[in-house]
């Protein structure tokens, strides 16, 4: 399983600013890549191609990279537990990781799996069907997602407002990953940093 902390950082940032966050979970198991870990650290993606067990990953790489940070001892047990979460399903892993991070940050956003709605439509239609089922009035979208597959008129015809959230990746991710943020700042500071790097734009 490939763990991408860049993605987890983005998922957490979006979860903080919304009332309800829906995970698009994929049924099935990711096989054949269970020993590769992707870590976003200091602006780069490092792929650990060696065969690392979760325990060895913590004892070597993560401990050495972050043990000097201010809140390392407070957050280390939580992060270790999250990375060792027993699943080979990446969607389940990400949802558990973000759920527990929100609890740590004292954020009460409700998280739901898209599969809970038993909707079979795809892409934009699936988003619209879920929003209609929830009687939602506003949909938050990443800027890239909007330009890739969302049609504004389809949302407007259903009285759903789209808000684009554009995160300044360059300023936020040059120095920080979700791990560095958690190890370096208290929960209130983490939320403030994430919120300050998200800019709302009109589609």
CSV table of C-alpha atoms in Angstrom, one decimal, residues 15-190:
chain,number,residue,atom,x,y,z
A,15,UNK,CA,-12.3,18.3,6.2
A,16,UNK,CA,-11.6,21.2,8.5
A,17,UNK,CA,-13.6,23.8,6.4
A,18,UNK,CA,-16.8,21.8,5.7
A,19,UNK,CA,-19.8,20.5,7.6
A,20,UNK,CA,-19.7,17.0,5.9
A,21,UNK,CA,-16.9,15.3,4.1
A,22,UNK,CA,-17.5,12.4,1.8
A,23,UNK,CA,-14.7,9.9,1.1
A,24,UNK,CA,-14.9,8.3,-2.4
A,25,UNK,CA,-13.8,4.8,-1.2
A,26,UNK,CA,-12.9,2.1,-3.6
A,27,UNK,CA,-14.0,-1.4,-3.1
A,28,UNK,CA,-11.2,-4.0,-3.3
A,29,UNK,CA,-7.7,-4.4,-2.0
A,30,UNK,CA,-4.5,-2.9,-3.3
A,31,UNK,CA,-2.2,-5.8,-3.8
A,32,UNK,CA,1.4,-6.2,-4.6
A,33,UNK,CA,2.6,-2.8,-3.3
A,34,UNK,CA,2.3,-3.3,0.4
A,35,UNK,CA,5.9,-2.5,1.2
A,36,UNK,CA,6.2,0.9,-0.5
A,37,UNK,CA,5.7,4.0,1.5
A,38,UNK,CA,5.5,7.5,0.0
A,39,UNK,CA,6.3,10.4,2.3
A,40,UNK,CA,6.0,14.0,1.4
A,41,UNK,CA,8.8,15.7,3.3
A,42,UNK,CA,10.5,19.1,3.0
A,43,UNK,CA,9.0,19.7,-0.5
A,44,UNK,CA,9.9,16.3,-2.0
A,45,UNK,CA,8.4,12.9,-2.4
A,46,UNK,CA,10.7,10.2,-1.0
A,47,UNK,CA,9.9,6.6,-2.0
A,48,UNK,CA,11.3,4.1,0.4
A,49,UNK,CA,11.9,1.1,-1.9
A,50,UNK,CA,13.5,-1.0,0.7
A,51,UNK,CA,11.3,-3.5,2.5
A,52,UNK,CA,10.3,-1.6,5.6
A,53,UNK,CA,8.0,-2.9,8.3
A,54,UNK,CA,5.9,-0.2,10.0
A,55,UNK,CA,7.9,-0.6,13.2
A,56,UNK,CA,11.2,-0.2,11.3
A,57,UNK,CA,9.9,2.8,9.5
A,58,UNK,CA,9.2,4.5,12.7
A,59,UNK,CA,12.4,3.4,14.5
A,60,UNK,CA,14.6,4.6,11.6
A,61,UNK,CA,13.2,7.2,9.2
A,62,UNK,CA,10.3,9.0,11.0
A,63,UNK,CA,12.0,9.1,14.4
A,64,UNK,CA,15.3,10.5,12.9
A,65,UNK,CA,13.4,13.0,10.7
A,66,UNK,CA,11.1,14.5,13.3
A,67,UNK,CA,12.3,13.7,16.9
A,68,UNK,CA,13.6,17.2,17.4
A,69,UNK,CA,10.2,18.9,16.7
A,70,UNK,CA,8.4,20.5,19.6
A,71,UNK,CA,5.3,18.2,19.8
A,72,UNK,CA,7.0,15.0,18.7
A,73,UNK,CA,6.6,13.1,21.9
A,74,UNK,CA,2.9,14.1,22.2
A,75,UNK,CA,1.9,13.1,18.6
A,76,UNK,CA,4.3,10.2,17.9
A,77,UNK,CA,2.2,7.5,19.5
A,78,UNK,CA,-0.9,8.6,17.6
A,79,UNK,CA,0.9,8.7,14.2
A,80,UNK,CA,2.5,5.4,14.8
A,81,UNK,CA,-0.8,3.8,15.6
A,82,UNK,CA,-2.4,5.4,12.5
A,83,UNK,CA,0.3,4.1,10.1
A,84,UNK,CA,0.1,0.6,11.6
A,85,UNK,CA,-3.7,0.6,11.0
A,86,UNK,CA,-4.4,-3.0,9.9
A,87,UNK,CA,-5.8,-2.7,6.3
A,88,UNK,CA,-4.6,-3.1,2.7
A,89,UNK,CA,-7.4,-0.8,1.4
A,90,UNK,CA,-6.0,2.6,0.8
A,91,UNK,CA,-9.4,4.3,1.0
A,92,UNK,CA,-10.0,2.8,4.4
A,93,UNK,CA,-6.5,3.7,5.6
A,94,UNK,CA,-7.0,7.4,4.5
A,95,UNK,CA,-10.4,7.7,6.1
A,96,UNK,CA,-9.2,6.3,9.4
A,97,UNK,CA,-6.1,8.5,9.3
A,98,UNK,CA,-8.1,11.7,8.7
A,99,UNK,CA,-10.9,10.7,11.2
A,100,UNK,CA,-8.4,10.3,14.0
A,101,UNK,CA,-6.5,13.5,13.0
A,102,UNK,CA,-9.7,15.5,13.2
A,103,UNK,CA,-10.4,14.0,16.6
A,104,UNK,CA,-6.9,15.1,17.7
A,105,UNK,CA,-7.5,18.6,16.2
A,106,UNK,CA,-10.9,18.8,17.9
A,107,UNK,CA,-12.7,19.2,14.6
A,108,UNK,CA,-16.3,17.8,14.5
A,109,UNK,CA,-16.7,17.4,10.7
A,110,UNK,CA,-18.8,14.4,9.9
A,111,UNK,CA,-17.1,11.9,7.6
A,112,UNK,CA,-19.1,9.5,5.3
A,113,UNK,CA,-18.0,6.9,2.8
A,114,UNK,CA,-19.5,7.3,-0.7
A,115,UNK,CA,-20.3,3.6,-0.8
A,116,UNK,CA,-22.8,4.1,2.1
A,117,UNK,CA,-25.2,5.8,-0.4
A,118,UNK,CA,-25.2,2.7,-2.7
A,119,UNK,CA,-25.2,5.0,-5.8
A,120,UNK,CA,-23.9,3.4,-9.0
A,121,UNK,CA,-23.5,6.5,-11.2
A,122,UNK,CA,-20.0,7.7,-12.0
A,123,UNK,CA,-17.8,10.9,-11.7
A,124,UNK,CA,-19.9,14.1,-11.8
A,125,UNK,CA,-23.2,12.3,-11.8
A,126,UNK,CA,-22.2,10.4,-8.7
A,127,UNK,CA,-21.3,13.7,-6.9
A,128,UNK,CA,-24.6,15.2,-8.0
A,129,UNK,CA,-26.7,12.2,-6.9
A,130,UNK,CA,-25.0,12.2,-3.5
A,131,UNK,CA,-25.6,15.9,-3.0
A,132,UNK,CA,-29.2,15.6,-4.0
A,133,UNK,CA,-29.7,12.7,-1.6
A,134,UNK,CA,-28.2,14.9,1.2
A,135,UNK,CA,-30.3,18.0,0.2
A,136,UNK,CA,-27.0,19.8,0.0
A,137,UNK,CA,-26.9,23.5,-1.1
A,138,UNK,CA,-23.1,24.0,-1.5
A,139,UNK,CA,-20.3,21.8,-2.8
A,140,UNK,CA,-16.6,22.5,-2.1
A,141,UNK,CA,-14.3,21.4,-4.8
A,142,UNK,CA,-10.6,21.6,-5.4
A,143,UNK,CA,-9.8,23.8,-8.4
A,144,UNK,CA,-8.2,21.1,-10.4
A,145,UNK,CA,-11.1,18.7,-9.9
A,146,UNK,CA,-13.5,21.4,-11.0
A,147,UNK,CA,-11.7,22.0,-14.3
A,148,UNK,CA,-11.2,18.2,-14.9
A,149,UNK,CA,-14.8,16.9,-14.6
A,150,UNK,CA,-17.3,19.3,-13.1
A,151,UNK,CA,-19.9,21.2,-15.2
A,152,UNK,CA,-21.1,24.3,-13.4
A,153,UNK,CA,-24.5,24.4,-15.2
A,154,UNK,CA,-25.3,20.9,-14.0
A,155,UNK,CA,-25.0,22.0,-10.4
A,156,UNK,CA,-26.8,25.3,-11.0
A,157,UNK,CA,-29.8,23.5,-12.5
A,158,UNK,CA,-30.1,21.6,-9.2
A,159,UNK,CA,-29.6,24.8,-7.1
A,160,UNK,CA,-26.3,23.7,-5.8
A,161,UNK,CA,-23.6,26.3,-5.4
A,162,UNK,CA,-20.0,25.4,-6.1
A,163,UNK,CA,-17.1,26.9,-4.1
A,164,UNK,CA,-13.6,26.3,-5.3
A,165,UNK,CA,-10.9,26.0,-2.7
A,166,UNK,CA,-7.4,26.7,-4.1
A,167,UNK,CA,-4.6,25.7,-1.7
A,168,UNK,CA,-1.3,27.5,-2.1
A,169,UNK,CA,0.8,24.3,-2.4
A,170,UNK,CA,4.1,26.2,-3.0
A,171,UNK,CA,4.0,28.1,0.3
A,172,UNK,CA,2.5,25.3,2.4
A,173,UNK,CA,4.4,22.3,1.1
A,174,UNK,CA,7.9,23.6,0.6
A,175,UNK,CA,8.6,23.1,4.3
A,176,UNK,CA,5.6,21.2,5.7
A,177,UNK,CA,4.0,17.9,5.4
A,178,UNK,CA,1.1,16.8,7.6
A,179,UNK,CA,3.6,15.0,9.8
A,180,UNK,CA,5.8,18.1,10.3
A,181,UNK,CA,2.8,20.2,11.0
A,182,UNK,CA,1.5,17.8,13.7
A,183,UNK,CA,5.0,17.4,15.2
A,184,UNK,CA,5.8,21.1,15.2
A,185,UNK,CA,2.5,22.9,16.2
A,186,UNK,CA,-0.3,22.4,18.6
A,187,UNK,CA,-3.8,21.6,17.2
A,188,UNK,CA,-5.0,25.2,17.1
A,189,UNK,CA,-1.9,26.3,15.2
A,190,UNK,CA,-2.3,23.4,12.7
